Amino acid sequence: RPDPNFGNISRYEGIGDSRYDGLTASFTLRSARWGQLRAAYTVSKALDDTGNFFFSAPQDNADVRGDWGLSDNDQRHRLVISGSHATGRADQGSLLRRTVAGWQFAYIVSYGSALPFNIQTGTDRNNDTTVNDRPAGVARNTGRGVDSLTADVRLGRTLVAAGRLNIDAVVEAFNVLNRTNLQIPNNIFG
């Protein structure tokens, strides 16, 4: 808003730029007898000059490249371990063998390092009527949030009802570690 006597003039264009560098490694172990196990790890860095939310605006419309910094999605480390294990089927045999048979256990454990966030003043320092200004000398997305960790499990059993009719009984639990995974903290400085 070069002249404060007039309202905002909005101009939208797709001029954003981004860069992603990452490396992913994974390990998979499969066994027809007992199940499978998979572990995947990613280390990465993401940079861009605009936020991910709809109608994201730069801090200074006259200097879009001044917002070049860490992307909202810059999660440096991500580790996921998952697996499924089964006891197999036993339609015949001893009572113990039939009781132990038919169970499936599956799990997924996910860890993600902290995401960045934009530290802001909560005021309109440059009089553009957009309250997204950062303190002087603070680059975009220099704050870091909190890492996250979740573990989900599933236990199921296939029961033979009659002939070709099977019943699947399933119990699932999410965030079994009961860990509080916090969102981005208050980003207003001062």
Tab-separated table of C-alpha atoms in Angstrom:
chain	number	residue	atom	x	y	z
A	1	ARG	CA	0.000	0.000	0.000
A	2	PRO	CA	2.320	2.740	-1.211
A	3	ASP	CA	-0.230	5.481	-0.459
A	4	PRO	CA	-2.018	4.931	2.895
A	5	ASN	CA	-4.897	7.148	1.722
A	6	PHE	CA	-6.095	4.301	-0.504
A	7	GLY	CA	-7.146	0.738	0.259
A	8	ASN	CA	-5.092	-2.341	-0.483
A	9	ILE	CA	-4.302	-3.340	-4.035
A	10	SER	CA	-4.059	-7.133	-4.159
A	11	ARG	CA	-1.913	-8.849	-6.756
A	12	TYR	CA	-1.504	-12.610	-6.797
A	13	GLU	CA	1.055	-14.419	-8.883
A	14	GLY	CA	2.837	-17.746	-8.820
A	15	ILE	CA	6.394	-16.524	-8.387
A	16	GLY	CA	7.354	-18.646	-5.395
A	17	ASP	CA	10.533	-20.694	-5.448
A	18	SER	CA	11.460	-23.763	-3.442
A	19	ARG	CA	14.283	-26.260	-2.988
A	20	TYR	CA	14.269	-29.687	-1.348
A	21	ASP	CA	17.328	-31.817	-0.653
A	22	GLY	CA	16.800	-35.177	0.993
A	23	LEU	CA	18.062	-38.692	1.402
A	24	THR	CA	15.867	-41.670	2.234
A	25	ALA	CA	17.062	-45.087	3.322
A	26	SER	CA	14.812	-48.046	3.976
A	27	PHE	CA	15.140	-51.621	5.093
A	28	THR	CA	12.514	-54.305	4.530
A	29	LEU	CA	12.553	-57.850	5.886
A	30	ARG	CA	9.855	-60.243	4.701
A	31	SER	CA	9.232	-63.754	5.836
A	32	ALA	CA	6.234	-65.770	4.727
A	33	ARG	CA	6.449	-67.621	7.997
A	34	TRP	CA	6.281	-64.888	10.619
A	35	GLY	CA	5.527	-61.572	8.877
A	36	GLN	CA	7.418	-58.494	7.814
A	37	LEU	CA	9.373	-55.560	9.216
A	38	ARG	CA	10.127	-52.216	7.560
A	39	ALA	CA	12.192	-49.243	8.697
A	40	ALA	CA	12.545	-46.000	6.727
A	41	TYR	CA	14.604	-42.926	7.599
A	42	THR	CA	14.689	-39.573	5.812
A	43	VAL	CA	17.070	-36.685	6.413
A	44	SER	CA	16.236	-33.528	4.479
A	45	LYS	CA	16.218	-29.758	4.231
A	46	ALA	CA	13.521	-27.687	2.528
A	47	LEU	CA	13.792	-23.996	1.621
A	48	ASP	CA	11.299	-21.655	-0.038
A	49	ASP	CA	10.138	-18.057	-0.123
A	50	THR	CA	6.460	-18.439	0.721
A	51	GLY	CA	4.284	-20.120	3.321
A	52	ASN	CA	2.096	-23.163	2.674
A	53	PHE	CA	-1.211	-21.698	3.741
A	54	PHE	CA	-3.686	-20.302	1.217
A	55	PHE	CA	-2.998	-16.670	0.250
A	56	SER	CA	0.332	-16.659	2.036
A	57	ALA	CA	1.891	-13.212	1.696
A	58	PRO	CA	5.512	-12.091	2.005
A	59	GLN	CA	6.505	-9.832	4.870
A	60	ASP	CA	7.504	-7.119	2.385
A	61	ASN	CA	5.672	-7.074	-0.952
A	62	ALA	CA	8.516	-5.041	-2.472
A	63	ASP	CA	11.067	-7.757	-1.571
A	64	VAL	CA	9.577	-11.233	-2.073
A	65	ARG	CA	13.033	-12.844	-2.133
A	66	GLY	CA	13.620	-11.451	1.362
A	67	ASP	CA	11.376	-14.255	2.632
A	68	TRP	CA	13.755	-16.982	1.397
A	69	GLY	CA	14.230	-19.318	4.337
A	70	LEU	CA	13.218	-22.618	5.846
A	71	SER	CA	10.028	-24.085	4.425
A	72	ASP	CA	7.026	-24.711	6.662
A	73	ASN	CA	7.633	-28.413	5.829
A	74	ASP	CA	11.335	-28.456	6.776
A	75	GLN	CA	11.367	-31.594	8.890
A	76	ARG	CA	15.026	-32.610	9.127
A	77	HIS	CA	14.553	-36.164	10.416
A	78	ARG	CA	11.751	-38.681	9.976
A	79	LEU	CA	11.867	-42.314	11.096
A	80	VAL	CA	9.064	-44.822	10.582
A	81	ILE	CA	9.188	-48.439	11.753
A	82	SER	CA	6.334	-50.767	10.932
A	83	GLY	CA	5.689	-54.445	10.933
A	84	SER	CA	3.128	-57.195	10.945
A	85	HIS	CA	3.462	-60.633	12.449
A	86	ALA	CA	1.132	-63.608	12.292
A	87	THR	CA	0.944	-66.930	14.117
A	88	GLY	CA	-0.447	-68.789	11.091
A	89	ARG	CA	-3.553	-70.919	10.742
A	90	ALA	CA	-4.323	-74.177	12.478
A	91	ASP	CA	-7.754	-75.580	11.771
A	92	GLN	CA	-6.779	-78.881	13.327
A	93	GLY	CA	-4.511	-80.072	16.083
A	94	SER	CA	-4.417	-79.644	19.828
A	95	LEU	CA	-6.510	-77.060	21.663
A	96	LEU	CA	-3.354	-75.063	22.451
A	97	ARG	CA	-2.318	-75.000	18.796
A	98	ARG	CA	-5.772	-73.840	17.681
A	99	THR	CA	-5.864	-71.164	20.432
A	100	VAL	CA	-2.484	-69.696	19.477
A	101	ALA	CA	-3.153	-69.826	15.714
A	102	GLY	CA	-4.794	-67.129	13.622
A	103	TRP	CA	-3.468	-64.058	15.464
A	104	GLN	CA	-2.048	-61.025	13.655
A	105	PHE	CA	-0.114	-58.230	15.329
A	106	ALA	CA	0.795	-55.028	13.491
A	107	TYR	CA	2.401	-51.767	14.581
A	108	ILE	CA	3.711	-48.478	13.281
A	109	VAL	CA	6.045	-46.162	15.177
A	110	SER	CA	6.686	-42.683	13.728
A	111	TYR	CA	9.189	-40.073	14.848
A	112	GLY	CA	9.468	-36.619	13.295
A	113	SER	CA	11.854	-33.855	14.295
A	114	ALA	CA	10.502	-30.403	15.088
A	115	LEU	CA	9.019	-28.241	12.331
A	116	PRO	CA	9.993	-24.572	11.958
A	117	PHE	CA	7.682	-21.661	12.586
A	118	ASN	CA	7.700	-17.976	11.782
A	119	ILE	CA	8.471	-15.643	14.687
A	120	GLN	CA	6.270	-12.552	14.351
A	121	THR	CA	5.742	-9.256	16.132
A	122	GLY	CA	1.939	-9.375	16.088
A	123	THR	CA	1.918	-5.852	14.651
A	124	ASP	CA	2.004	-4.251	11.217
A	125	ARG	CA	5.503	-2.713	11.278
A	126	ASN	CA	5.612	-1.824	7.556
A	127	ASN	CA	2.013	-0.498	7.244
A	128	ASP	CA	0.893	-2.933	4.531
A	129	THR	CA	-2.211	-3.942	6.594
A	130	THR	CA	-0.928	-7.512	6.888
A	131	VAL	CA	0.027	-8.572	10.399
A	132	ASN	CA	2.801	-11.009	9.487
A	133	ASP	CA	5.882	-8.908	10.221
A	134	ARG	CA	8.931	-10.386	11.919
A	135	PRO	CA	11.186	-8.623	14.422
A	136	ALA	CA	14.068	-6.745	12.777
A	137	GLY	CA	16.891	-9.078	11.788
A	138	VAL	CA	14.863	-12.294	12.241
A	139	ALA	CA	14.659	-14.502	9.150
A	140	ARG	CA	11.548	-16.437	8.120
A	141	ASN	CA	10.814	-19.711	9.965
A	142	THR	CA	13.750	-19.509	12.388
A	143	GLY	CA	11.739	-20.780	15.359
A	144	ARG	CA	11.621	-24.545	16.013
A	145	GLY	CA	8.633	-26.372	17.433
A	146	VAL	CA	8.601	-29.724	19.227
A	147	ASP	CA	9.383	-33.180	17.841
A	148	SER	CA	6.644	-35.805	17.596
A	149	LEU	CA	6.469	-39.512	18.388
A	150	THR	CA	3.517	-41.853	17.962
A	151	ALA	CA	3.037	-45.604	18.228
A	152	ASP	CA	-0.086	-47.374	16.974
A	153	VAL	CA	-0.821	-51.097	17.350
A	154	ARG	CA	-3.365	-53.541	16.002
A	155	LEU	CA	-4.199	-57.033	17.249
A	156	GLY	CA	-6.550	-59.238	15.299
A	157	ARG	CA	-7.642	-62.800	14.923
A	158	THR	CA	-9.402	-64.641	12.166
A	159	LEU	CA	-12.041	-67.032	13.450
A	160	VAL	CA	-13.493	-69.766	11.268
A	161	ALA	CA	-17.257	-69.642	11.730
A	162	ALA	CA	-18.521	-72.280	9.305
A	163	GLY	CA	-17.058	-73.654	6.091
A	164	ARG	CA	-15.768	-70.677	4.075
A	165	LEU	CA	-17.168	-68.049	6.450
A	166	ASN	CA	-14.537	-66.238	8.550
A	167	ILE	CA	-14.903	-63.558	11.197
A	168	ASP	CA	-12.111	-61.034	11.796
A	169	ALA	CA	-11.944	-59.656	15.333
A	170	VAL	CA	-9.734	-56.550	15.598
A	171	VAL	CA	-8.563	-54.308	18.444
A	172	GLU	CA	-6.631	-51.135	17.601
A	173	ALA	CA	-4.940	-48.584	19.827
A	174	PHE	CA	-3.479	-45.262	18.739
A	175	ASN	CA	-0.740	-43.294	20.526
A	176	VAL	CA	-0.180	-46.194	22.915
A	177	LEU	CA	2.734	-44.306	24.505
A	178	ASN	CA	0.207	-41.626	25.505
A	179	ARG	CA	2.718	-38.987	24.458
A	180	THR	CA	1.525	-35.421	24.069
A	181	ASN	CA	2.584	-34.182	20.636
A	182	LEU	CA	2.416	-30.411	20.772
A	183	GLN	CA	1.704	-28.110	17.857
A	184	ILE	CA	3.667	-24.997	16.930
A	185	PRO	CA	4.076	-22.759	20.008
A	186	ASN	CA	2.883	-19.156	20.270
A	187	ASN	CA	4.910	-17.387	17.594
A	188	ILE	CA	4.295	-13.774	18.690
A	189	PHE	CA	7.485	-12.193	20.056
A	190	GLY	CA	6.994	-9.665	22.824
